[in-house]
Amino acid sequence: MRKYHKKNECRICSSQDLKLILDLGKQPLANAFIKKENLQKYENKFPLRLYLCKNCFLLQLLDIVDKEFLFKEYLYLTSASKPILNHFQKYASEIYNEFLKEIKKPFVIEIGSNDGSLLKEFKKLGTDVLGIEPAKNIAKMANDIGIPTKSNFLNQNIIKKNSLEKKASIVVANNVFGHIEDLKEFMKCIKLLLKNKGIFVFEVPYLIDLIQKLEFDTVYHEHLSYFSLRPLMKLMNEFNLEIFDVKKQKVHGGTIRVFVAEKDNFEITKDLKELIKYEEKFGIYKIKTYEKFSDNVKQLRSELQDKLSKFKKEGKIIFGYGAPAKGNVLLNYCKIGTQFLDYILDTTPLKHGLYTPGMHIQVRSDITHQELSSQQIALLLAWNYEEEIIKKENEFMKKGGKFLVPIPIPRLI
Ligand code: TYD
């Protein structure tokens, strides 16, 4: 099976005028946690490099790991992160109240529906639902809790083969759009699945947050595109669609929820007009913004390494808090291994007992607070949940334990 290929043109506008912005080195897949018995085996590593299209300003990866290899068994479980579940509850009720309440038998399709956590919320509101989720192990979990889920990558053949004739009022895709290599085929499918006047709602991490907060560790092989509005608008335009609204969200370090429909069906909102202006002002369409970002990431790496070495010399015990995919990018890029971290705590049962890709640090389940002493420093790899985690771990902090938050500038709290 082929595992990898290199593209040489932009995913949206096909321009070959591409500039290398950040090279994160050769990295293993960020979610490829390893069983103990496989630690000695060969680990696949692929270049991880960010390129900017100088024509349409899509920031993207061009080193593409084939999706069959990347997603065949997946360890990311939406339901493992409570803040995401809260987000989904609110998400479903907002969409329902705004667009579905008046419809007789509303039907929602979710692409990349993971374990069915969001669709479950739509179902509770009385909506018919269907999930499409490529990871077989996870699609099964959704089916087991009563969320009908097809285990496939979305493409036009699959729509035909599964006779997905019932059209949806809403198609949602959460944190999926950035994972799609063939965005044009994807948009053709969305059009096939949507009813007349239907709405495509998707959430993607927002590029301005990535740049501003130096969230370089959210760059990994699964995430092929990093979006601001201009390239998205260009893509939608090709399909006679338009973005009519956008809402900023806190999840995943800063996300935008984007609303798309056939042109002229909905009024363009004030929020959208304002965000377009803000992007220009921020300089997201200027190359020097990206050059500065790249310099800052390099500086962050050396600051973090210096801080960890200093703590180690002082005899502190350091462990990782959370084993997200992004944590692995950070650990691999900054070369933080067992010389610094004794173990990593994570709440995802599927990850327990496994070792992190590349750096081979063991992931463990929650340790009781009694075991945590004042000598300890937790490197907060799941920095996107800083607020929740700090609240949850006040016992640890009361005992003198500290969190080291790695981005945007390593700081102790
Ligand atoms: P997340 O940031 O959702 O994903 P990604 O892998 O895309 O970077 O992952 C958060 C990880 O942190 C997940 O493995 C669950 C874990 N976690 C904890 O261990 N404790 C917590 O309190 C929370 C909120 C998450």
CSV table of C-alpha atoms and ligand atoms in Angstrom, one decimal:
chain,number,residue,atom,x,y,z
A,1,MET,CA,0.0,0.0,0.0
A,2,ARG,CA,1.3,3.5,-0.9
A,3,LYS,CA,1.6,5.6,2.2
A,4,TYR,CA,2.7,9.0,1.2
A,5,HIS,CA,2.9,11.4,-1.7
A,6,LYS,CA,4.1,15.0,-2.3
A,7,LYS,CA,1.8,17.5,-4.0
A,8,ASN,CA,3.1,20.5,-5.8
A,9,GLU,CA,0.1,22.7,-6.2
A,10,CYS,CA,-2.4,24.4,-4.0
A,11,ARG,CA,-5.4,22.4,-2.9
A,12,ILE,CA,-7.8,25.2,-3.7
A,13,CYS,CA,-6.5,27.3,-6.6
A,14,SER,CA,-3.9,24.9,-8.1
A,15,SER,CA,-1.2,27.6,-8.1
A,16,GLN,CA,2.3,26.4,-7.9
A,17,ASP,CA,3.5,29.5,-6.2
A,18,LEU,CA,4.0,28.0,-2.8
A,19,LYS,CA,6.3,29.2,0.0
A,20,LEU,CA,7.7,27.0,2.7
A,21,ILE,CA,6.7,28.6,6.0
A,22,LEU,CA,7.6,26.1,8.7
A,23,ASP,CA,9.5,22.8,8.7
A,24,LEU,CA,8.7,20.7,11.7
A,25,GLY,CA,11.0,17.9,10.6
A,26,LYS,CA,10.2,14.3,9.9
A,27,GLN,CA,7.5,13.2,12.3
A,28,PRO,CA,5.5,10.0,13.1
A,29,LEU,CA,1.7,10.3,12.8
A,30,ALA,CA,0.5,12.3,15.8
A,31,ASN,CA,-2.1,9.8,16.8
A,32,ALA,CA,-0.1,6.7,16.2
A,33,PHE,CA,0.4,5.7,19.8
A,34,ILE,CA,2.4,2.5,20.2
A,35,LYS,CA,1.9,-0.7,22.2
A,36,LYS,CA,4.7,-1.7,24.5
A,37,GLU,CA,5.5,-4.8,22.4
A,38,ASN,CA,5.9,-2.7,19.3
A,39,LEU,CA,8.3,-0.2,20.7
A,40,GLN,CA,11.3,-1.7,18.9
A,41,LYS,CA,9.5,-1.9,15.6
A,42,TYR,CA,10.1,0.5,12.7
A,43,GLU,CA,8.1,3.7,13.1
A,44,ASN,CA,6.9,5.4,9.9
A,45,LYS,CA,7.9,9.1,9.8
A,46,PHE,CA,6.9,11.7,7.2
A,47,PRO,CA,7.9,15.2,6.5
A,48,LEU,CA,5.8,17.8,8.3
A,49,ARG,CA,6.0,21.1,6.5
A,50,LEU,CA,3.7,24.1,6.2
A,51,TYR,CA,3.4,25.9,2.9
A,52,LEU,CA,1.6,29.1,2.0
A,53,CYS,CA,-0.1,29.5,-1.4
A,54,LYS,CA,1.0,33.0,-2.5
A,55,ASN,CA,-2.0,33.2,-4.8
A,56,CYS,CA,-5.1,32.4,-2.6
A,57,PHE,CA,-3.4,32.3,0.8
A,58,LEU,CA,-4.3,28.8,1.8
A,59,LEU,CA,-1.9,27.6,4.4
A,60,GLN,CA,-1.5,23.9,3.9
A,61,LEU,CA,0.5,20.6,4.0
A,62,LEU,CA,1.7,19.3,0.7
A,63,ASP,CA,3.3,16.1,2.1
A,64,ILE,CA,0.2,13.9,2.1
A,65,VAL,CA,0.0,10.7,4.1
A,66,ASP,CA,-2.6,8.5,2.4
A,67,LYS,CA,-5.9,8.6,4.3
A,68,GLU,CA,-6.4,4.8,4.3
A,69,PHE,CA,-3.2,4.6,6.3
A,70,LEU,CA,-3.9,7.6,8.4
A,71,PHE,CA,-7.4,6.9,9.6
A,72,LYS,CA,-7.7,3.1,9.5
A,73,GLU,CA,-7.7,2.8,13.2
A,74,TYR,CA,-8.3,6.0,15.1
A,75,LEU,CA,-7.8,6.7,18.8
A,76,TYR,CA,-9.4,10.2,19.0
A,77,LEU,CA,-12.7,10.0,20.8
A,78,THR,CA,-14.8,13.0,21.0
A,79,SER,CA,-16.5,11.8,24.1
A,80,ALA,CA,-13.2,11.6,26.0
A,81,SER,CA,-13.1,15.4,26.4
A,82,LYS,CA,-15.9,16.8,28.5
A,83,PRO,CA,-15.6,20.4,27.3
A,84,ILE,CA,-16.2,19.2,23.7
A,85,LEU,CA,-19.4,17.4,24.8
A,86,ASN,CA,-20.6,20.7,26.4
A,87,HIS,CA,-19.7,22.5,23.2
A,88,PHE,CA,-21.7,19.9,21.2
A,89,GLN,CA,-24.8,20.2,23.4
A,90,LYS,CA,-24.8,24.0,22.8
A,91,TYR,CA,-24.0,23.6,19.1
A,92,ALA,CA,-26.9,21.3,18.4
A,93,SER,CA,-29.4,23.4,20.2
A,94,GLU,CA,-28.2,26.6,18.5
A,95,ILE,CA,-28.5,25.0,15.1
A,96,TYR,CA,-31.8,23.5,15.9
A,97,ASN,CA,-33.3,26.7,17.2
A,98,GLU,CA,-32.0,28.8,14.3
A,99,PHE,CA,-32.7,26.5,11.4
A,100,LEU,CA,-34.6,23.3,12.2
A,101,LYS,CA,-37.3,24.1,14.7
A,102,GLU,CA,-39.9,25.0,12.1
A,103,ILE,CA,-39.1,22.0,9.8
A,104,LYS,CA,-41.5,19.0,10.1
A,105,LYS,CA,-39.0,16.1,10.1
A,106,PRO,CA,-35.6,17.6,10.2
A,107,PHE,CA,-32.7,15.4,9.1
A,108,VAL,CA,-29.1,16.1,9.9
A,109,ILE,CA,-26.1,14.3,8.4
A,110,GLU,CA,-22.7,14.6,9.9
A,111,ILE,CA,-19.5,13.9,8.1
A,112,GLY,CA,-16.7,12.6,10.3
A,113,SER,CA,-19.2,11.9,13.0
A,114,ASN,CA,-16.7,10.2,15.3
A,115,ASP,CA,-18.5,8.4,18.2
A,116,GLY,CA,-21.8,10.1,17.5
A,117,SER,CA,-21.5,12.6,20.3
A,118,LEU,CA,-22.9,15.6,18.3
A,119,LEU,CA,-25.6,13.6,16.5
A,120,LYS,CA,-26.7,12.3,19.9
A,121,GLU,CA,-27.5,15.8,20.8
A,122,PHE,CA,-29.4,16.4,17.6
A,123,LYS,CA,-31.3,13.2,18.1
A,124,LYS,CA,-32.4,14.3,21.6
A,125,LEU,CA,-33.9,17.4,20.0
A,126,GLY,CA,-36.1,15.1,17.8
A,127,THR,CA,-34.0,15.2,14.6
A,128,ASP,CA,-33.3,12.2,12.4
A,129,VAL,CA,-29.6,11.7,12.1
A,130,LEU,CA,-27.0,9.9,10.0
A,131,GLY,CA,-23.3,9.8,10.6
A,132,ILE,CA,-20.5,9.0,8.1
A,133,GLU,CA,-17.3,8.1,9.8
A,134,PRO,CA,-14.3,6.3,8.2
A,135,ALA,CA,-12.8,4.8,11.3
A,136,LYS,CA,-14.5,1.4,11.7
A,137,ASN,CA,-13.8,1.0,15.4
A,138,ILE,CA,-15.3,4.4,16.1
A,139,ALA,CA,-18.3,4.1,13.7
A,140,LYS,CA,-19.2,0.9,15.6
A,141,MET,CA,-19.3,2.7,18.9
A,142,ALA,CA,-21.7,5.2,17.4
A,143,ASN,CA,-23.9,2.5,16.0
A,144,ASP,CA,-23.8,0.7,19.4
A,145,ILE,CA,-25.3,3.8,21.1
A,146,GLY,CA,-28.1,4.0,18.5
A,147,ILE,CA,-26.6,6.6,16.1
A,148,PRO,CA,-26.9,5.2,12.6
A,149,THR,CA,-23.4,5.5,11.1
A,150,LYS,CA,-21.9,4.4,7.8
A,151,SER,CA,-18.3,3.6,8.0
A,152,ASN,CA,-16.8,5.1,4.9
A,153,PHE,CA,-14.8,8.0,3.5
A,154,LEU,CA,-17.2,10.4,1.8
A,155,ASN,CA,-17.2,10.3,-1.9
A,156,GLN,CA,-19.8,10.3,-4.7
A,157,ASN,CA,-19.6,6.5,-5.2
A,158,ILE,CA,-20.4,5.9,-1.5
A,159,ILE,CA,-23.4,8.2,-1.7
A,160,LYS,CA,-24.6,6.1,-4.7
A,161,LYS,CA,-23.7,2.8,-3.2
A,162,ASN,CA,-25.4,3.4,0.1
A,163,SER,CA,-28.4,5.0,-1.7
A,164,LEU,CA,-28.2,8.0,0.5
A,165,GLU,CA,-31.2,9.5,-1.2
A,166,LYS,CA,-32.8,11.2,1.7
A,167,LYS,CA,-31.6,14.8,1.6
A,168,ALA,CA,-30.6,16.7,4.7
A,169,SER,CA,-31.7,20.1,6.0
A,170,ILE,CA,-28.3,20.4,7.5
A,171,VAL,CA,-25.0,18.7,6.8
A,172,VAL,CA,-22.4,19.3,9.6
A,173,ALA,CA,-18.7,18.6,9.5
A,174,ASN,CA,-16.7,19.3,12.6
A,175,ASN,CA,-13.0,19.6,12.5
A,176,VAL,CA,-13.1,17.6,9.3
A,177,PHE,CA,-12.8,20.1,6.5
A,178,GLY,CA,-9.2,20.7,7.2
A,179,HIS,CA,-8.5,16.9,6.9
A,180,ILE,CA,-9.8,16.6,3.3
A,181,GLU,CA,-7.4,16.3,0.5
A,182,ASP,CA,-9.8,16.6,-2.4
A,183,LEU,CA,-11.9,19.5,-1.3
A,184,LYS,CA,-13.7,19.7,-4.6
A,185,GLU,CA,-15.0,16.2,-4.5
A,186,PHE,CA,-16.0,16.8,-0.9
A,187,MET,CA,-18.0,19.8,-1.9
A,188,LYS,CA,-19.7,17.9,-4.7
A,189,CYS,CA,-20.8,15.4,-2.1
A,190,ILE,CA,-22.1,18.0,0.2
A,191,LYS,CA,-24.3,19.4,-2.6
A,192,LEU,CA,-25.6,15.9,-3.3
A,193,LEU,CA,-26.5,15.4,0.4
A,194,LEU,CA,-28.2,18.7,0.9
A,195,LYS,CA,-31.8,19.5,0.4
A,196,ASN,CA,-32.8,22.6,-1.7
A,197,LYS,CA,-32.0,25.6,0.6
A,198,GLY,CA,-30.1,23.2,2.9
A,199,ILE,CA,-27.2,24.5,4.9
A,200,PHE,CA,-23.7,23.2,5.3
A,201,VAL,CA,-22.3,24.0,8.7
A,202,PHE,CA,-18.7,23.3,9.5
A,203,GLU,CA,-16.2,24.1,12.2
A,204,VAL,CA,-12.5,24.5,11.5
A,205,PRO,CA,-9.6,25.7,13.7
A,206,TYR,CA,-9.2,29.4,12.8
A,207,LEU,CA,-5.9,30.4,11.2
A,208,ILE,CA,-5.7,33.7,13.0
A,209,ASP,CA,-5.7,31.9,16.4
A,210,LEU,CA,-3.1,29.5,15.2
A,211,ILE,CA,-0.8,32.4,14.2
A,212,GLN,CA,-1.6,34.7,17.1
A,213,LYS,CA,-1.3,32.1,19.8
A,214,LEU,CA,1.6,30.2,18.1
A,215,GLU,CA,-0.4,27.0,18.0
A,216,PHE,CA,2.1,25.3,15.7
A,217,ASP,CA,1.5,21.9,17.3
A,218,THR,CA,-1.9,21.8,15.8
A,219,VAL,CA,-0.1,21.3,12.5
A,220,TYR,CA,0.1,17.5,11.8
A,221,HIS,CA,-0.4,15.1,9.0
A,222,GLU,CA,-4.1,14.8,9.5
A,223,HIS,CA,-4.6,18.5,9.1
A,224,LEU,CA,-4.1,19.4,5.5
A,225,SER,CA,-5.5,22.9,5.4
A,226,TYR,CA,-5.4,25.8,7.9
A,227,PHE,CA,-8.2,28.2,7.0
A,228,SER,CA,-8.9,31.9,6.9
A,229,LEU,CA,-12.0,33.2,5.1
A,230,ARG,CA,-10.6,34.3,1.8
A,231,PRO,CA,-9.6,30.8,0.4
A,232,LEU,CA,-12.8,29.3,1.8
A,233,MET,CA,-14.9,31.9,0.0
A,234,LYS,CA,-13.1,31.2,-3.2
A,235,LEU,CA,-13.7,27.5,-2.9
A,236,MET,CA,-17.5,27.9,-2.2
A,237,ASN,CA,-17.8,30.3,-5.1
A,238,GLU,CA,-16.7,27.6,-7.5
A,239,PHE,CA,-19.7,25.5,-6.4
A,240,ASN,CA,-22.2,28.4,-6.6
A,241,LEU,CA,-22.3,28.5,-2.9
A,242,GLU,CA,-21.5,31.2,-0.5
A,243,ILE,CA,-20.6,31.7,3.1
A,244,PHE,CA,-23.4,33.7,4.7
A,245,ASP,CA,-22.4,33.6,8.4
A,246,VAL,CA,-19.5,32.9,10.7
A,247,LYS,CA,-19.3,32.5,14.4
A,248,LYS,CA,-16.1,32.3,16.5
A,249,GLN,CA,-15.9,29.4,19.0
A,250,LYS,CA,-13.4,28.7,21.8
A,251,VAL,CA,-12.8,25.0,21.1
A,252,HIS,CA,-9.6,23.6,19.8
A,253,GLY,CA,-7.6,26.7,20.6
A,254,GLY,CA,-10.0,29.0,18.5
A,255,THR,CA,-12.4,27.8,15.9
A,256,ILE,CA,-14.8,29.3,13.4
A,257,ARG,CA,-18.2,27.9,12.7
A,258,VAL,CA,-19.0,28.6,9.0
A,259,PHE,CA,-22.4,28.6,7.5
A,260,VAL,CA,-22.7,27.9,3.7
A,261,ALA,CA,-25.7,27.8,1.4
A,262,GLU,CA,-26.7,28.3,-2.2
A,263,LYS,CA,-26.0,31.9,-3.2
A,264,ASP,CA,-28.5,34.6,-2.3
A,265,ASN,CA,-30.6,32.3,0.0
A,266,PHE,CA,-29.5,34.0,3.2
A,267,GLU,CA,-28.5,37.5,4.1
A,268,ILE,CA,-24.8,38.0,4.7
A,269,THR,CA,-24.4,38.7,8.4
A,270,LYS,CA,-22.7,41.5,10.2
A,271,ASP,CA,-20.4,39.0,12.0
A,272,LEU,CA,-19.1,37.8,8.6
A,273,LYS,CA,-18.5,41.3,7.3
A,274,GLU,CA,-16.6,42.2,10.4
A,275,LEU,CA,-14.4,39.1,10.4
A,276,ILE,CA,-13.5,39.8,6.8
A,277,LYS,CA,-12.3,43.3,7.7
A,278,TYR,CA,-10.5,42.0,10.8
A,279,GLU,CA,-8.5,39.5,8.7
A,280,GLU,CA,-7.2,42.2,6.4
A,281,LYS,CA,-6.3,44.4,9.4
A,282,PHE,CA,-4.5,41.5,11.1
A,283,GLY,CA,-2.4,40.9,8.1
A,284,ILE,CA,-3.4,37.3,7.4
A,285,TYR,CA,-3.0,38.0,3.7
A,286,LYS,CA,0.6,39.3,4.1
A,287,ILE,CA,3.6,37.0,3.8
A,288,LYS,CA,5.6,38.7,6.5
A,289,THR,CA,3.0,37.6,9.1
A,290,TYR,CA,3.9,34.0,8.3
A,291,GLU,CA,7.7,34.7,8.4
A,292,LYS,CA,7.3,36.2,11.9
A,293,PHE,CA,5.2,33.2,13.0
A,294,SER,CA,8.0,30.8,11.9
A,295,ASP,CA,10.7,32.8,13.8
A,296,ASN,CA,8.5,32.8,16.9
A,297,VAL,CA,8.0,29.0,16.8
A,298,LYS,CA,11.7,28.4,16.7
A,299,GLN,CA,12.2,30.7,19.6
A,300,LEU,CA,9.5,28.9,21.6
A,301,ARG,CA,11.3,25.6,21.1
A,302,SER,CA,14.5,26.9,22.6
A,303,GLU,CA,12.8,28.6,25.5
A,304,LEU,CA,10.8,25.4,26.3
A,305,GLN,CA,13.9,23.2,26.2
A,306,ASP,CA,15.8,25.7,28.4
A,307,LYS,CA,13.0,25.8,31.0
A,308,LEU,CA,12.7,22.0,31.1
A,309,SER,CA,16.5,21.5,31.5
A,310,LYS,CA,16.5,24.0,34.4
A,311,PHE,CA,13.6,22.2,36.2
A,312,LYS,CA,15.3,18.9,35.7
A,313,LYS,CA,18.5,20.3,37.2
A,314,GLU,CA,16.5,21.6,40.2
A,315,GLY,CA,15.3,18.0,40.8
A,316,LYS,CA,11.7,18.6,39.8
A,317,ILE,CA,9.6,15.7,38.6
A,318,ILE,CA,8.0,16.6,35.3
A,319,PHE,CA,5.1,14.8,33.6
A,320,GLY,CA,2.9,15.5,30.6
A,321,TYR,CA,-0.8,16.5,31.1
A,322,GLY,CA,-3.0,15.2,28.3
A,323,ALA,CA,-1.8,13.1,25.4
A,324,PRO,CA,-3.4,14.9,22.5
A,325,ALA,CA,-2.1,14.6,19.0
A,326,LYS,CA,-0.8,18.1,19.2
A,327,GLY,CA,1.2,17.1,22.2
A,328,ASN,CA,3.1,14.7,20.1
A,329,VAL,CA,4.0,17.3,17.5
A,330,LEU,CA,5.3,19.5,20.3
A,331,LEU,CA,7.3,16.7,21.9
A,332,ASN,CA,8.8,15.6,18.7
A,333,TYR,CA,9.6,19.0,17.3
A,334,CYS,CA,11.1,20.2,20.7
A,335,LYS,CA,12.8,16.8,21.2
A,336,ILE,CA,11.2,16.4,24.6
A,337,GLY,CA,11.4,12.7,25.6
A,338,THR,CA,11.9,10.6,28.7
A,339,GLN,CA,14.9,12.7,29.6
A,340,PHE,CA,12.3,15.2,30.7
A,341,LEU,CA,8.9,13.6,31.1
A,342,ASP,CA,8.4,10.5,33.4
A,343,TYR,CA,4.9,9.8,32.0
A,344,ILE,CA,1.9,11.5,30.5
A,345,LEU,CA,-1.6,11.5,32.1
A,346,ASP,CA,-4.6,11.3,29.9
A,347,THR,CA,-8.3,10.6,30.4
A,348,THR,CA,-8.8,8.6,27.1
A,349,PRO,CA,-9.1,4.9,28.0
A,350,LEU,CA,-7.9,3.8,24.5
A,351,LYS,CA,-4.6,5.5,25.1
A,352,HIS,CA,-3.8,4.1,28.5
A,353,GLY,CA,-0.7,1.9,28.6
A,354,LEU,CA,0.4,3.0,25.2
A,355,TYR,CA,3.5,5.0,24.3
A,356,THR,CA,3.6,8.3,22.5
A,357,PRO,CA,4.8,8.2,18.8
A,358,GLY,CA,8.4,9.3,18.3
A,359,MET,CA,9.2,10.1,21.9
A,360,HIS,CA,7.9,6.9,23.4
A,361,ILE,CA,6.6,8.3,26.7
A,362,GLN,CA,4.1,6.1,28.5
A,363,VAL,CA,0.5,7.3,28.8
A,364,ARG,CA,-1.2,6.6,32.1
A,365,SER,CA,-4.7,7.1,33.6
A,366,ASP,CA,-5.4,9.7,36.2
A,367,ILE,CA,-3.0,9.6,39.1
A,368,THR,CA,-4.5,10.3,42.5
A,369,HIS,CA,-3.7,13.6,44.0
A,370,GLN,CA,-2.0,11.9,47.0
A,371,GLU,CA,0.7,10.7,44.7
A,372,LEU,CA,1.3,14.2,43.3
A,373,SER,CA,3.8,16.2,45.3
A,374,SER,CA,4.9,19.8,45.4
A,375,GLN,CA,8.0,18.9,43.4
A,376,GLN,CA,5.9,18.3,40.4
A,377,ILE,CA,5.5,20.2,37.2
A,378,ALA,CA,2.9,19.2,34.6
A,379,LEU,CA,3.7,20.2,31.1
A,380,LEU,CA,0.2,21.1,29.8
A,381,LEU,CA,0.1,19.4,26.4
A,382,ALA,CA,-3.7,19.7,26.3
A,383,TRP,CA,-3.4,23.5,26.5
A,384,ASN,CA,-6.7,24.0,24.8
A,385,TYR,CA,-8.4,22.8,28.0
A,386,GLU,CA,-6.3,25.0,30.3
A,387,GLU,CA,-9.2,26.6,32.1
A,388,GLU,CA,-11.1,23.3,32.8
A,389,ILE,CA,-7.9,21.4,33.8
A,390,ILE,CA,-6.7,24.0,36.2
A,391,LYS,CA,-10.1,24.1,37.8
A,392,LYS,CA,-10.2,20.3,38.0
A,393,GLU,CA,-6.6,20.0,39.4
A,394,ASN,CA,-6.8,22.6,42.2
A,395,GLU,CA,-5.8,20.0,44.7
A,396,PHE,CA,-2.5,19.4,42.8
A,397,MET,CA,-1.9,23.1,42.7
A,398,LYS,CA,-2.7,23.6,46.4
A,399,LYS,CA,0.0,21.1,47.1
A,400,GLY,CA,2.4,23.2,45.2
A,401,GLY,CA,2.2,21.5,41.9
A,402,LYS,CA,2.6,23.7,38.9
A,403,PHE,CA,1.5,23.7,35.3
A,404,LEU,CA,3.9,24.6,32.5
A,405,VAL,CA,1.8,26.0,29.6
A,406,PRO,CA,4.0,25.7,26.5
A,407,ILE,CA,2.3,28.2,24.1
A,408,PRO,CA,2.4,31.0,23.1
A,409,ILE,CA,5.3,31.6,25.5
A,410,PRO,CA,6.3,28.9,28.0
A,411,ARG,CA,4.9,30.0,31.4
A,412,LEU,CA,4.4,28.5,34.8
A,413,ILE,CA,1.1,28.7,36.6
B,1,TYD,P1,-7.8,17.3,22.0
B,1,TYD,O1,-7.2,18.6,22.3
B,1,TYD,O2,-9.3,17.2,22.0
B,1,TYD,O3,-7.3,16.7,20.6
B,1,TYD,P2,-6.1,16.6,19.6
B,1,TYD,O4,-5.7,15.2,19.7
B,1,TYD,O5,-6.9,16.9,18.3
B,1,TYD,O6,-5.0,17.6,19.8
B,1,TYD,O7,-7.2,16.2,23.0
B,1,TYD,C1,-7.2,16.4,24.3
B,1,TYD,C2,-6.6,15.3,25.0
B,1,TYD,O8,-6.5,15.6,26.4
B,1,TYD,C3,-7.4,14.0,24.9
B,1,TYD,O9,-6.5,12.9,24.7
B,1,TYD,C4,-8.1,13.9,26.3
B,1,TYD,C5,-7.1,14.6,27.2
B,1,TYD,N1,-7.7,15.3,28.4
B,1,TYD,C6,-7.3,14.9,29.6
B,1,TYD,O10,-6.4,14.0,29.8
B,1,TYD,N2,-7.8,15.5,30.7
B,1,TYD,C7,-8.7,16.5,30.6
B,1,TYD,O11,-9.2,17.0,31.6
B,1,TYD,C8,-9.2,16.9,29.3
B,1,TYD,C9,-10.2,18.0,29.1
B,1,TYD,C10,-8.6,16.3,28.2
